[in-house]
Coordinates of C-alpha atoms in Angstrom, one line a residue:
X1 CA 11.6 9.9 27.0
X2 CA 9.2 11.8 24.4
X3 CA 8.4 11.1 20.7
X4 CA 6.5 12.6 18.4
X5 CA 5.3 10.6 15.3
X6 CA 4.0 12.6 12.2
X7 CA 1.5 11.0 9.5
X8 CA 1.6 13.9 6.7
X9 CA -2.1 12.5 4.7
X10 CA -3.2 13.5 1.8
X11 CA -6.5 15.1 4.1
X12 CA -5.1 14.9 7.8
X13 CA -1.9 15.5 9.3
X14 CA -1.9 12.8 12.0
X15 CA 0.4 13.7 15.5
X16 CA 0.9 10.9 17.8
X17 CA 2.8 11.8 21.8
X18 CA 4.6 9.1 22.9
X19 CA 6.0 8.4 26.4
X20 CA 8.3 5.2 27.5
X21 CA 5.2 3.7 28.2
X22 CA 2.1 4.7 26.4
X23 CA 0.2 7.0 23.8
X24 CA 0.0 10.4 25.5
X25 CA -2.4 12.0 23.0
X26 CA -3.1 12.5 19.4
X27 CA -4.4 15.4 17.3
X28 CA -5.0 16.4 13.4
X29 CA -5.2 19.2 11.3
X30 CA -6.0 19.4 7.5
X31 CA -2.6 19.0 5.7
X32 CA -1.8 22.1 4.1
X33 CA 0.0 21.0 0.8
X34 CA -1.1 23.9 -1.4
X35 CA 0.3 26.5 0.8
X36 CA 2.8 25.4 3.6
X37 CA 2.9 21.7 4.9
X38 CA 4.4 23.5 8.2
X39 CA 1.0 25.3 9.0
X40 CA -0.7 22.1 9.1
X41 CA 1.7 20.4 11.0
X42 CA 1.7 23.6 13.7
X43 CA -2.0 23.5 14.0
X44 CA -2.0 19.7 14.8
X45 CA 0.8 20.3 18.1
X46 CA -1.1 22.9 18.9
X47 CA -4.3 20.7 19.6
X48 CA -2.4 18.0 20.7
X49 CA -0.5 20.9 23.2
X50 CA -4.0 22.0 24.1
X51 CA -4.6 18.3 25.4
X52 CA -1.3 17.3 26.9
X53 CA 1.1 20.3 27.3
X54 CA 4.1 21.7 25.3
X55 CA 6.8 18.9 25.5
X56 CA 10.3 18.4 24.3
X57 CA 10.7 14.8 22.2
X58 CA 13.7 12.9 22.6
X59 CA 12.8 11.8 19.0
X60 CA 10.6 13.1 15.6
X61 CA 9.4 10.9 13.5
X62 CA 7.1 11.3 10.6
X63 CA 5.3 9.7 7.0
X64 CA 3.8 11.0 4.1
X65 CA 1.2 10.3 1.9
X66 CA 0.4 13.8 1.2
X67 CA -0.1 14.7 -2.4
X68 CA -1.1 11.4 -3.4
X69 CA 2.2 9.8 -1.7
X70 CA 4.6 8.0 -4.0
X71 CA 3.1 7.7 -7.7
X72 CA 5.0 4.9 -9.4
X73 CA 5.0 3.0 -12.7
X74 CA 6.2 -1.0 -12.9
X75 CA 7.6 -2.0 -16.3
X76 CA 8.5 -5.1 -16.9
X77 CA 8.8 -8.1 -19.3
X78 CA 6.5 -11.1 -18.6
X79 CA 3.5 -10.4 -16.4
X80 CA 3.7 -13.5 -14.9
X81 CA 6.9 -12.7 -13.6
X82 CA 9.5 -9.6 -13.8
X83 CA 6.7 -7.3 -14.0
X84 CA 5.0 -8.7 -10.9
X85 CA 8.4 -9.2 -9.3
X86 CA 8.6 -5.2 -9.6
X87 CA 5.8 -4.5 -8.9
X88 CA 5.9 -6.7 -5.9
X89 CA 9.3 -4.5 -5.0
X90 CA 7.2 -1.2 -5.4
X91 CA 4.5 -1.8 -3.0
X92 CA 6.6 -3.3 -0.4
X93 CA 8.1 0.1 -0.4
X94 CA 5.2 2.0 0.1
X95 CA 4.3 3.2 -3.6
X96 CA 1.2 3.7 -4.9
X97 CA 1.6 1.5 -8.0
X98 CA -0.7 3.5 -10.3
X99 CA -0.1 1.1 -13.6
X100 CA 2.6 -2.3 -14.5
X101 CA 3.1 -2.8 -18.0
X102 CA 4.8 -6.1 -19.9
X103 CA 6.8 -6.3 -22.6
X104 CA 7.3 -3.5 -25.7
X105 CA 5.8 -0.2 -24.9
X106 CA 3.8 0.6 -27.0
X107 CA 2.5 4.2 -28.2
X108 CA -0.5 4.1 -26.1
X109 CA 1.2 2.5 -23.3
X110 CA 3.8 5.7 -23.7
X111 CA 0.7 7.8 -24.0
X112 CA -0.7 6.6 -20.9
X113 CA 2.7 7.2 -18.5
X114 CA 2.8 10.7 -19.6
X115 CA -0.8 11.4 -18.5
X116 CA -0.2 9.5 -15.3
X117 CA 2.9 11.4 -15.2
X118 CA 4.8 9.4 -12.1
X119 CA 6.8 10.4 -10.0
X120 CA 9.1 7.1 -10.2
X121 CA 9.5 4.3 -12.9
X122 CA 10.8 0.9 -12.1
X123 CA 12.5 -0.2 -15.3
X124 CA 12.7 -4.1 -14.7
X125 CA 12.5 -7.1 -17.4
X126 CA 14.7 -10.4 -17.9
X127 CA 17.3 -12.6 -16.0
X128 CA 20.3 -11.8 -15.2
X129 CA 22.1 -12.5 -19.1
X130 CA 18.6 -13.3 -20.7
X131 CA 16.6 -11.2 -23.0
X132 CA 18.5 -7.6 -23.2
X133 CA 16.2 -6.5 -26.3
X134 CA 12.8 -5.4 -24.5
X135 CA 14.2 -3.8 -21.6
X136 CA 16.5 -1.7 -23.6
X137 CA 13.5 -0.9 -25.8
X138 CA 11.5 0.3 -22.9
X139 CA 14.8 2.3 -21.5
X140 CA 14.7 4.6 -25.1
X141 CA 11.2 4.8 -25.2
X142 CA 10.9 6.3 -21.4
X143 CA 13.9 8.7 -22.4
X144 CA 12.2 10.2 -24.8
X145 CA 9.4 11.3 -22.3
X146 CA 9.3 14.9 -22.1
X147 CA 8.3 14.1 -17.9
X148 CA 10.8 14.7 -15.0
X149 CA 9.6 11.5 -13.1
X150 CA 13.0 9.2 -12.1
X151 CA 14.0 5.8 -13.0
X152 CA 15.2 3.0 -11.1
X153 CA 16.9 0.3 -12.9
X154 CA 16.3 -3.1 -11.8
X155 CA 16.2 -5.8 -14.6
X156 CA 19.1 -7.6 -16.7
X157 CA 22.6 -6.9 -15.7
X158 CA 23.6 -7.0 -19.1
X159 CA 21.3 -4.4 -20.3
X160 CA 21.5 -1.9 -17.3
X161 CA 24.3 0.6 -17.9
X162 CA 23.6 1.1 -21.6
X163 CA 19.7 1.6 -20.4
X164 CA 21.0 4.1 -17.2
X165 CA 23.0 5.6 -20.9
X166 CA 19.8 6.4 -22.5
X167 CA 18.1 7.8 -19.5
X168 CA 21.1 9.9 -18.3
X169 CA 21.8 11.6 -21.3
X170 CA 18.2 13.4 -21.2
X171 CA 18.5 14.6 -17.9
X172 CA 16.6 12.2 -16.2
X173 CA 17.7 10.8 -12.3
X174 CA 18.5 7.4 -12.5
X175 CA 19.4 4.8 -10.1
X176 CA 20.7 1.3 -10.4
X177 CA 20.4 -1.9 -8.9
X178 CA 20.3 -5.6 -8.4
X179 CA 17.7 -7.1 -10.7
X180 CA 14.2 -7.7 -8.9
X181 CA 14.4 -11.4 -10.8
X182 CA 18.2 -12.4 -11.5
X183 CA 17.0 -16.1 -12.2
X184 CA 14.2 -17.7 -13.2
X185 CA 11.9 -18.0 -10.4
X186 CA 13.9 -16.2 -8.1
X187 CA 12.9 -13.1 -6.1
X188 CA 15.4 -10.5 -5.0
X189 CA 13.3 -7.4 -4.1
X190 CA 15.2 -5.7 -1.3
X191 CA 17.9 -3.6 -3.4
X192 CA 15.0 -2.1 -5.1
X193 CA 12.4 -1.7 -2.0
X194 CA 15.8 0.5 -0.6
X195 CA 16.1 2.3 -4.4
X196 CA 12.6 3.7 -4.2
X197 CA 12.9 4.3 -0.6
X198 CA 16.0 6.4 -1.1
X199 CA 14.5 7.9 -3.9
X200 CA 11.2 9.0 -2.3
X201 CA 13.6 10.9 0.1
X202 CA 16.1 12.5 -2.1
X203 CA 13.5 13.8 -5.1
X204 CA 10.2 13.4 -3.9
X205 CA 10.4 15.3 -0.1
X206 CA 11.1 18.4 -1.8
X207 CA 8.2 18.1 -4.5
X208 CA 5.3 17.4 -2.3
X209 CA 7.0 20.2 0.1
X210 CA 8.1 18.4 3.2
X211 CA 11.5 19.8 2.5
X212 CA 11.2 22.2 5.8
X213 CA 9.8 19.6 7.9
X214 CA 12.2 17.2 6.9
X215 CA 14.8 19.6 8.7
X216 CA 12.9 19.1 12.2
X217 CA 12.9 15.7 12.2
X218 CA 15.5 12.8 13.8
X219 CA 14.9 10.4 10.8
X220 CA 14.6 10.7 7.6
X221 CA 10.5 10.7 6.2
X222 CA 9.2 7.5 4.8
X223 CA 6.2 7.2 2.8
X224 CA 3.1 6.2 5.1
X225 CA 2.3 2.7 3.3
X226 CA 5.7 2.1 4.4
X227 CA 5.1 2.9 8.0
X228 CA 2.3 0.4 7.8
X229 CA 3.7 -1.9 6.9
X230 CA 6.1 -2.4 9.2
X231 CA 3.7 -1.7 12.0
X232 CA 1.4 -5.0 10.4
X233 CA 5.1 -6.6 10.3
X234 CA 5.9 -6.3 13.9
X235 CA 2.8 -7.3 15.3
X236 CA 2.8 -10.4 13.2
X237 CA 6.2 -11.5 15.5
X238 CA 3.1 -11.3 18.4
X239 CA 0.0 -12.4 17.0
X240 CA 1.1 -14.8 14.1
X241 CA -0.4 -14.6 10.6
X242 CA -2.4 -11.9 10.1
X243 CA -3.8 -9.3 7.0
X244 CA -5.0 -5.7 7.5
X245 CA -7.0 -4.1 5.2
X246 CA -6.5 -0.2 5.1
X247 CA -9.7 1.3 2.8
X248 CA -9.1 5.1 1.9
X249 CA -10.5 7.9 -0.3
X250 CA -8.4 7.1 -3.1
X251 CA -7.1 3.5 -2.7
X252 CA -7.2 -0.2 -1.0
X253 CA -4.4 -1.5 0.6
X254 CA -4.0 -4.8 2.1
X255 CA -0.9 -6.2 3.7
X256 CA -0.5 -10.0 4.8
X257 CA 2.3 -11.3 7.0
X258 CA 2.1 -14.9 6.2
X259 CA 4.3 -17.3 4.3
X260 CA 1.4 -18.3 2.2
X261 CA 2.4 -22.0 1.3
X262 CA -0.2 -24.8 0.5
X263 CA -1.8 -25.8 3.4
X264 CA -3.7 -28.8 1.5
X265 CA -2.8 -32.0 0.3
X266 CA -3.2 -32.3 -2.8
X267 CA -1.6 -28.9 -3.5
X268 CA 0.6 -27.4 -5.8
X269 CA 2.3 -24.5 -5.7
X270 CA 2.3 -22.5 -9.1
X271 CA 4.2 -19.3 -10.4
X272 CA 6.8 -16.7 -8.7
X273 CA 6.8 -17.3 -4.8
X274 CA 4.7 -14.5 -2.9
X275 CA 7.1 -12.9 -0.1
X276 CA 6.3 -13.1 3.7
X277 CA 5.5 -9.8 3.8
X278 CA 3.4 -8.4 1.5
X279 CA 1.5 -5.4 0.4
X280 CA -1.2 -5.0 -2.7
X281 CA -2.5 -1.7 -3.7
X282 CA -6.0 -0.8 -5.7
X283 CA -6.4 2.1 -7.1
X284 CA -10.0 1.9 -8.2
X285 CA -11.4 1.0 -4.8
X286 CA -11.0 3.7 -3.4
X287 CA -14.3 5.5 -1.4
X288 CA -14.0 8.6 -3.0
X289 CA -11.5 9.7 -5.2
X290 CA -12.2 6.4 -7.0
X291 CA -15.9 5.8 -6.0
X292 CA -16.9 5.2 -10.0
X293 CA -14.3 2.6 -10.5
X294 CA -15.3 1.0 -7.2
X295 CA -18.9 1.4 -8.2
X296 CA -18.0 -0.2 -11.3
X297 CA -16.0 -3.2 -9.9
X298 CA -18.4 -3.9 -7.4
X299 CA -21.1 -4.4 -10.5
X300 CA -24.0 -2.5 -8.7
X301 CA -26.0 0.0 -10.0
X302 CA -29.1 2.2 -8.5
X303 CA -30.3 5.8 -8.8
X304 CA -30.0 5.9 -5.2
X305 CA -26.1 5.4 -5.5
X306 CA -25.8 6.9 -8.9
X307 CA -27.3 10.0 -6.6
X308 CA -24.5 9.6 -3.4
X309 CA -21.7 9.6 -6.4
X310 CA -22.9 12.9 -7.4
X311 CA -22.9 13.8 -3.8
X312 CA -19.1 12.0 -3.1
X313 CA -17.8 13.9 -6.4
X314 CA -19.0 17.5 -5.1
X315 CA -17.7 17.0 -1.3
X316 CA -14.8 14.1 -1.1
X317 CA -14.9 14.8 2.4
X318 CA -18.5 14.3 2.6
X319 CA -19.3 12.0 5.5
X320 CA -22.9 10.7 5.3
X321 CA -24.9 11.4 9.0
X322 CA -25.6 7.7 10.9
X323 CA -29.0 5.6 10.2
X324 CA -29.3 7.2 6.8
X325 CA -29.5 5.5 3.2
X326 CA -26.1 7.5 2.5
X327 CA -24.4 6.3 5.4
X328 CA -25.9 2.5 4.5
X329 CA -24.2 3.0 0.7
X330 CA -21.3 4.2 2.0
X331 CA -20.7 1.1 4.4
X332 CA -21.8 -1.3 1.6
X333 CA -19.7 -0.3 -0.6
X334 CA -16.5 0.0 1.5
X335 CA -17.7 -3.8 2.3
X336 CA -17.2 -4.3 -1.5
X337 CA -13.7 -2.7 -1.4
X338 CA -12.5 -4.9 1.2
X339 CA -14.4 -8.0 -0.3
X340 CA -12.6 -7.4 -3.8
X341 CA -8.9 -5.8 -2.5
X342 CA -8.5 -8.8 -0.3
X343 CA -9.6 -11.4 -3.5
X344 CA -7.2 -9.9 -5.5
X345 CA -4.4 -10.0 -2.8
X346 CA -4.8 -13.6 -1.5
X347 CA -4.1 -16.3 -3.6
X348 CA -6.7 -18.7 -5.2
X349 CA -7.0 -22.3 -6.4
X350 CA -6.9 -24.1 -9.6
X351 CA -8.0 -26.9 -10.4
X352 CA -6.9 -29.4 -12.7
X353 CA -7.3 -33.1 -14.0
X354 CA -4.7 -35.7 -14.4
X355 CA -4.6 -39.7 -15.0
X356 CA -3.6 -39.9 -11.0
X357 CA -7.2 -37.9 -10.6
X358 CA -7.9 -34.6 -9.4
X359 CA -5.4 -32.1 -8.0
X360 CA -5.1 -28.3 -7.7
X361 CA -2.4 -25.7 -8.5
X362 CA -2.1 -22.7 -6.1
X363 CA -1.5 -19.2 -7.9
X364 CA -0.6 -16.8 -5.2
X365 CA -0.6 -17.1 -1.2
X366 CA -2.9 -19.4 1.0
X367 CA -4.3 -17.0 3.9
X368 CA -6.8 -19.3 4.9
X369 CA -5.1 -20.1 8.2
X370 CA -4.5 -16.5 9.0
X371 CA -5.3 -15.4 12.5
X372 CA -6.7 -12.1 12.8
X373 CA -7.8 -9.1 10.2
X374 CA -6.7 -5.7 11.7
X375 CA -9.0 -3.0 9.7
X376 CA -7.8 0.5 9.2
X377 CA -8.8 3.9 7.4
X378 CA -11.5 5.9 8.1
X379 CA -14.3 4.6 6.5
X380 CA -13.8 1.1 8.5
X381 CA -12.8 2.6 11.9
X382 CA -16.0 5.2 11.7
X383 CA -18.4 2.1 10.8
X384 CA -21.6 1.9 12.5
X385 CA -20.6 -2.3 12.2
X386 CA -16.6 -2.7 10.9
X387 CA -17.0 -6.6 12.0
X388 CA -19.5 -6.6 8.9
X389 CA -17.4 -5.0 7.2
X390 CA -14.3 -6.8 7.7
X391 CA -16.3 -10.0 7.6
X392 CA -16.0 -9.5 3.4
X393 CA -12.4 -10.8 4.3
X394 CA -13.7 -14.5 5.1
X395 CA -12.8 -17.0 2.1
X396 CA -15.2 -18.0 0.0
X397 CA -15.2 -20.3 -3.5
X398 CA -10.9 -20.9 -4.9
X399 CA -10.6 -17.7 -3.1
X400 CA -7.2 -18.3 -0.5
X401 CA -8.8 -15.8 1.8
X402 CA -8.7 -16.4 5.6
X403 CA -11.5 -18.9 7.2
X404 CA -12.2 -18.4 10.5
X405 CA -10.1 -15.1 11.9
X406 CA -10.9 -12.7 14.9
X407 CA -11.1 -8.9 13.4
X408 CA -9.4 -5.9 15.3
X409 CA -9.5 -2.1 14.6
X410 CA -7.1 0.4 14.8
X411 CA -9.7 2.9 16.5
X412 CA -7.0 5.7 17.1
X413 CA -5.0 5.7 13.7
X414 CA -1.6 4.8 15.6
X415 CA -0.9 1.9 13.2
X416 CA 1.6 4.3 11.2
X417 CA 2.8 6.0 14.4
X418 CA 3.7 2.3 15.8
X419 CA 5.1 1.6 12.4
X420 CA 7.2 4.5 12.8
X421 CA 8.3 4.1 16.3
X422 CA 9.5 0.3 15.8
X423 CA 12.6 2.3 14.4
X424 CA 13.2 3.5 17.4
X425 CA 11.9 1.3 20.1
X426 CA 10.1 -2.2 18.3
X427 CA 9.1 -3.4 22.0
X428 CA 7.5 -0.5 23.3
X429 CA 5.8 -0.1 19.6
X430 CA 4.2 -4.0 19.8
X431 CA 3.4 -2.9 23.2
X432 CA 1.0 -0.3 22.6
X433 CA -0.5 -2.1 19.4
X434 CA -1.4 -4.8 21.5
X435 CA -3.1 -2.6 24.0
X436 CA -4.9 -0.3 21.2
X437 CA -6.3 -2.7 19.0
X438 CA -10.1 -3.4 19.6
X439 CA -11.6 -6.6 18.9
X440 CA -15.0 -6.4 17.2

């Protein structure tokens, strides 16, 4: 048995052979999105042909994040809670959650989703027979959008066929389903995490071009976030609690397969419960395509790195030589991307006063006992020192981040390829992440 895994990236189309027993060879080519996706895919076989031989595969498998991978919108009701719940439904997915808005949209919030112009909105807002007014609102304001992007429908049951109305009758593709938040407090995030997955297949395959290589494969292509995930999922069932921090050109991500409850005493737990499995995405920490919102979250500022911006803007695929100021920049601030991405994802304490004496709330999930910090991307793997790097994951202050965890590195980019093969064979996938990770 043969399979071939496929990782269509925004820079590099990634191959992965696979035999019943190990990784036979990888290979990449730049992914050819403004021409033919198929001629980068056919250069990447034929380096990886070069290295192991032609082969016939049992299976094909393949992910995308090509194109900028699944653009998405989260609109909601209360930040606190519908909007998150959404949101939280949209990463788990694998979208790129650009922007999450609460309550009315308003004319500059309208503004602001046509320049984004998404490729899918997830309509959400109320319980299940609560407040109907805002998310029918938001329904007739997104009609009116002269923008093709789709809409999934995931809020008040009450309110959901007369929204699907609105949006139908301008043409737009709509979709339906169980609210995210049906009662108060209550997550239900799976009927929409399948929406958006069906979704990405169905409308947006054919934009970003995959539609031919679609055709050549045994399964259906997933968005690469998505493929992640599930790889960090499965190897969780091995190594316990764990968080891996992918840093890219354009975005963070972080995933965390933990249950995240209070781990102290005197703790509280406060807000919408945090899934098992989840996944945060930052789109202004990214190393290039984002460097000047990264620059400016990181609150840092020198002519030296005002002058590797310039540099980073002119050449995104610049890659700064080793034991030279660039390369020093780059590695501190893809420190700072992992330091703030994984602050925002992990939960944090608060602490508050009461006649009893001092106790704490916990907003988000406790990570502190996680086990291991898998780091991934590029800019981590390529590190002259990723254990510094990854050491920016360590808690410190409220912060809910881990304490004391070992750090591993995915040092052949098969964490999507494992991700990808679990649908086929999960064993043999936690098999060969076990023997390809590299402690640092």
């Amino acid at each position: 048995m043969s399979i071939l895994t496929v990782d269509f990236g925004s820079t590099f189309t990634k191959v992965t052979a696979i035999s019943s027993e190990k990784i036979l060879g990888t290979a990449k080519a730049f992914t050819t999105i403004e021409t033919d996706i198929q001629e980068g895919l056919d250069a990447a076989l034929t380096s990886l042909n070069s290295e192991i031989g032609p082969r016939e595969y049992t299976h094909k498998l393949a992910a995308s994040s090509a194109g900028g991978g699944l653009k998405m919108v989260a609109v909601g009701l209360v930040p606190a809670l519908t909007a998150k719940a959404a949101r939280e439904a949209a990463c788990s997915a694998g979208a790129k959650v650009v922007k999450t808005y609460a309550y009315e949209l308003t004319p500059a919030d309208e503004q602001e989703i046509y320049d984004i112009n998404p490729d899918l909105i997830l309509l959400s807002g109320g319980t299940d027979g609560g407040n109907k007014e805002i998310i029918l609102h938001n329904a007739k304001r997104l009609a009116a959008m002269d923008r093709g992007f789709a809409v999934i429908i995931a809020g008040n049951k009450s309110a959901a066929t007369d929204c699907a109305d609105f949006l139908a009758k301008t043409g737009k593709v709509t979709v339906t389903c169980e609210n995210v938040m049906p009662a108060f407090n209550q997550l239900n995030i799976m009927p929409a995490k399948n929406a958006i997955r069906a979704l990405f297949m169905e409308k947006i395959i054919e934009a970003k071009g995959l539609g031919e290589a679609a055709k050549i494969m045994s399964a259906p292509i997933i968005p690469t976030p998505l493929a992640v995930f599930e790889g960090a999922h499965i190897l969780s069932d091995s190594l316990g609690a764990l968080m891996a921090v992918d840093v890219g050109g354009a975005t963070t991500d972080v995933y965390s397969m933990a249950s995240g409850y209070p781990t102290l005493a005197n703790v509280t737990q406060k807000g919408l419960p945090e899934p098992f499995a989840k996944r945060s995405v930052e789109g202004d920490l990214g190393m290039r395509y984002s460097l000047d919102a990264l620059v400016d979250a990181a609150n840092i500022d020198s002519e030296e790195l005002a002058s590797f911006q310039v540099r980073c803007a002119a050449d995104p695929s610049y890659i700064p030589i080793k034991n030279t100021p660039d390369k020093y920049l780059d590695e501190m601030l893809c420190g700072k991307a992992v330091d703030i991405a994984t602050q925002r994802h992990a939960g944090y304490l608060e602490r508050i006063f009461t006649p009893f004496g001092e106790t704490y709330y916990q907003l988000g999930k406790d990570l502190s006992q996680v086990k291991y910090v898998v780091g991934l991307g590029g800019p981590i793997i390529y590190s002259d020192n990723p254990k510094a790097i990854l050491q920016n994951t360590i808690q410190s202050g409220e912060s809910l981040k881990p304490k004391t965890p070992k750090f591993l590195i995915d040092k052949r980019y098969i964490f999507a390829a494992m991700g990808l093969l679990s649908r086929v064979n999960k064993e043999l996938a936690l098999k060969i992440l076990q023997n390809e990770l590299t402690e640092v």
